[in-house]
Tab-separated table of C-alpha atoms in Angstrom:
chain	number	residue	atom	x	y	z
X	206	UNK	CA	-91.395	140.958	43.895
X	207	UNK	CA	-91.071	141.911	40.234
X	208	UNK	CA	-88.780	144.134	38.175
X	209	UNK	CA	-90.390	146.261	35.472
X	210	UNK	CA	-88.908	148.211	32.591
X	211	UNK	CA	-90.431	151.621	31.924
X	212	UNK	CA	-89.554	153.602	28.812
X	213	UNK	CA	-89.051	157.344	29.177
X	214	UNK	CA	-89.190	159.704	26.224
X	215	UNK	CA	-87.061	162.816	25.765
X	216	UNK	CA	-89.909	165.030	26.987
X	217	UNK	CA	-90.266	163.001	30.212
X	218	UNK	CA	-93.376	161.048	29.201
X	219	UNK	CA	-93.595	157.547	30.657
X	220	UNK	CA	-94.399	154.590	28.426
X	221	UNK	CA	-96.108	151.361	29.509
X	222	UNK	CA	-94.351	149.140	32.048
X	223	UNK	CA	-93.265	145.679	30.937
X	224	UNK	CA	-92.172	142.977	33.420
X	225	UNK	CA	-88.559	141.801	33.170
X	226	UNK	CA	-88.497	139.355	36.091
X	227	UNK	CA	-91.323	138.133	38.317
X	228	UNK	CA	-91.275	135.976	41.449
X	229	UNK	CA	-88.013	137.609	42.462
X	230	UNK	CA	-86.344	136.855	45.785
X	231	UNK	CA	-83.396	139.255	45.875
X	232	UNK	CA	-81.049	140.904	48.328
X	233	UNK	CA	-81.623	144.268	46.641
X	234	UNK	CA	-78.289	144.575	44.809
X	235	UNK	CA	-78.730	145.157	41.076
X	236	UNK	CA	-76.417	146.367	38.320
X	237	UNK	CA	-77.413	147.617	34.870
X	238	UNK	CA	-74.964	147.569	31.960
X	239	UNK	CA	-73.975	150.928	30.450
X	240	UNK	CA	-75.979	150.226	27.271
X	241	UNK	CA	-79.085	149.366	29.323
X	242	UNK	CA	-79.462	145.912	27.760
X	243	UNK	CA	-78.347	143.675	30.639
X	244	UNK	CA	-79.252	143.513	34.324
X	245	UNK	CA	-77.500	141.351	36.910
X	246	UNK	CA	-78.842	140.561	40.354
X	247	UNK	CA	-78.380	138.088	43.162
X	248	UNK	CA	-81.347	135.835	43.775
X	249	UNK	CA	-81.527	134.510	47.307
X	250	UNK	CA	-83.991	132.482	49.253
X	251	UNK	CA	-81.365	131.202	51.792
X	252	UNK	CA	-78.326	131.177	49.557
X	253	UNK	CA	-77.971	133.137	46.357
X	254	UNK	CA	-76.737	132.902	42.806
X	255	UNK	CA	-76.088	135.375	40.052
X	256	UNK	CA	-78.686	135.721	37.295
X	257	UNK	CA	-78.682	137.641	34.011
X	258	UNK	CA	-81.666	139.266	32.323
X	259	UNK	CA	-80.840	139.973	28.661
X	260	UNK	CA	-83.162	142.470	26.962
X	261	UNK	CA	-80.879	143.254	24.009
X	262	UNK	CA	-83.536	141.855	21.621
X	263	UNK	CA	-86.343	143.718	23.421
X	264	UNK	CA	-88.372	143.446	26.594
X	265	UNK	CA	-91.578	141.950	25.174
X	266	UNK	CA	-92.443	138.376	26.176
X	267	UNK	CA	-90.403	135.922	24.113
X	268	UNK	CA	-87.675	138.447	23.325
X	269	UNK	CA	-85.827	138.680	26.626
X	270	UNK	CA	-84.040	135.809	28.315
X	271	UNK	CA	-83.268	135.102	31.967
X	272	UNK	CA	-80.365	132.828	32.777
X	273	UNK	CA	-78.684	131.599	35.959
X	274	UNK	CA	-74.942	132.355	35.826
X	275	UNK	CA	-73.676	130.768	39.072
X	276	UNK	CA	-74.685	127.709	41.067
X	277	UNK	CA	-74.023	126.646	44.624
X	278	UNK	CA	-74.877	127.337	48.226
X	279	UNK	CA	-72.687	130.377	48.892
X	280	UNK	CA	-73.969	133.900	49.313
X	281	UNK	CA	-73.431	135.563	45.910
X	282	UNK	CA	-74.095	139.288	45.896
X	283	UNK	CA	-73.271	142.841	44.835
X	284	UNK	CA	-72.687	142.353	41.103
X	285	UNK	CA	-70.815	145.044	39.184
X	286	UNK	CA	-70.678	144.998	35.376
X	287	UNK	CA	-67.444	146.158	33.753
X	288	UNK	CA	-67.701	149.365	31.716
X	289	UNK	CA	-67.030	147.448	28.491
X	290	UNK	CA	-69.901	145.071	29.366
X	291	UNK	CA	-67.756	141.924	29.064
X	292	UNK	CA	-67.440	140.841	32.713
X	293	UNK	CA	-69.309	140.758	36.022
X	294	UNK	CA	-67.524	141.281	39.335
X	295	UNK	CA	-69.272	139.857	42.415
X	296	UNK	CA	-68.602	138.654	45.954
X	297	UNK	CA	-69.170	135.076	47.031
X	298	UNK	CA	-68.865	133.303	50.360
X	299	UNK	CA	-70.383	133.976	53.755
X	300	UNK	CA	-70.566	136.943	56.121
X	301	UNK	CA	-67.214	136.238	57.786
X	302	UNK	CA	-65.330	134.940	54.751
X	303	UNK	CA	-66.051	136.053	51.208
X	304	UNK	CA	-63.957	136.968	48.164
X	305	UNK	CA	-64.375	138.652	44.799
X	306	UNK	CA	-64.854	136.735	41.568
X	307	UNK	CA	-65.025	137.750	37.893
X	308	UNK	CA	-67.353	136.019	35.457
X	309	UNK	CA	-67.578	136.599	31.689
X	310	UNK	CA	-70.910	138.210	30.756
X	311	UNK	CA	-71.564	135.170	28.568
X	312	UNK	CA	-71.285	132.855	31.597
X	313	UNK	CA	-68.800	130.080	32.294
X	314	UNK	CA	-66.462	129.489	35.194
X	315	UNK	CA	-65.902	132.359	37.625
X	316	UNK	CA	-62.276	133.407	38.188
X	317	UNK	CA	-61.376	134.129	41.816
X	318	UNK	CA	-59.934	137.651	42.008
X	319	UNK	CA	-59.114	137.890	45.734
X	320	UNK	CA	-57.923	135.238	48.166
X	321	UNK	CA	-58.330	136.923	51.517
X	322	UNK	CA	-59.340	135.264	54.779
X	323	UNK	CA	-61.849	138.031	55.514
X	324	UNK	CA	-65.185	139.568	54.574
X	325	UNK	CA	-64.573	141.053	51.101
X	326	UNK	CA	-67.367	142.751	49.132
X	327	UNK	CA	-68.677	145.838	47.324
X	328	UNK	CA	-66.313	145.551	44.353
X	329	UNK	CA	-66.478	148.207	41.644
X	330	UNK	CA	-64.574	148.568	38.363
X	331	UNK	CA	-62.324	151.501	37.536
X	332	UNK	CA	-63.448	153.607	34.522
X	333	UNK	CA	-60.984	151.763	32.239
X	334	UNK	CA	-61.742	148.267	33.687
X	335	UNK	CA	-58.066	147.756	34.662
X	336	UNK	CA	-58.563	147.928	38.446
X	337	UNK	CA	-61.102	146.984	41.081
X	338	UNK	CA	-61.791	148.779	44.374
X	339	UNK	CA	-63.525	146.921	47.210
X	340	UNK	CA	-64.019	146.739	50.967
X	341	UNK	CA	-62.361	144.041	53.084
X	342	UNK	CA	-61.838	143.244	56.762
X	343	UNK	CA	-58.412	141.731	55.973
X	344	UNK	CA	-56.054	142.798	58.770
X	345	UNK	CA	-58.887	143.394	61.245
X	346	UNK	CA	-60.554	146.648	60.247
X	347	UNK	CA	-62.908	147.285	57.323
X	348	UNK	CA	-60.873	149.233	54.733
X	349	UNK	CA	-60.915	150.101	51.037
X	350	UNK	CA	-58.557	148.001	48.922
X	351	UNK	CA	-57.511	148.110	45.253
X	352	UNK	CA	-56.220	145.393	42.946
X	353	UNK	CA	-55.640	145.203	39.236
X	354	UNK	CA	-58.167	143.237	37.187
X	355	UNK	CA	-55.963	140.129	37.271
X	356	UNK	CA	-55.939	140.047	41.098
X	357	UNK	CA	-52.296	141.027	41.537
X	358	UNK	CA	-51.008	144.208	43.175
X	359	UNK	CA	-53.522	143.852	46.002
X	360	UNK	CA	-53.187	146.714	48.516
X	361	UNK	CA	-55.210	148.651	51.092
X	362	UNK	CA	-55.706	152.332	50.264
X	363	UNK	CA	-57.567	153.569	53.327
X	364	UNK	CA	-56.453	153.586	56.921
X	365	UNK	CA	-59.767	154.241	58.659
X	366	UNK	CA	-62.818	152.069	59.199
X	367	UNK	CA	-65.397	152.194	56.345
X	368	UNK	CA	-68.833	150.670	55.759
X	369	UNK	CA	-69.227	147.605	53.534
X	370	UNK	CA	-71.208	149.573	50.948
X	371	UNK	CA	-68.587	152.312	50.548
């Protein structure tokens, strides 16, 4: 599969499509930064890692860069870029045991945000980037949880069963 960028004008006209990534094996979870210059996705043949496509210099060949941000054999998925564009929140682990991690947009070592013995995924940033909401099976049922961006003050906020993409 491939990802293409298509420019739209103010009057709705469509410009030519330019390929951003080709030969893509993805789980279908993508996140675009608010300024439209960065795209994160999980690439997975049998395990997955987080990749970054940077089109801040343009999307023509030679201008954009693609870079692998994580390495390993865990399932890395569901990236969420902070509103300020400085960090990426993602889940890593396996179907029965995964946690949330935060990675600087520039790359480096991921910081583990949650330490739950459960399936934990679908993290999203609050509008001011100070909190994260996510879904976890901690305690038996799949519920919505909230923590602050440092990983403290972890608490469930729903009492009923929810889907993992809620």
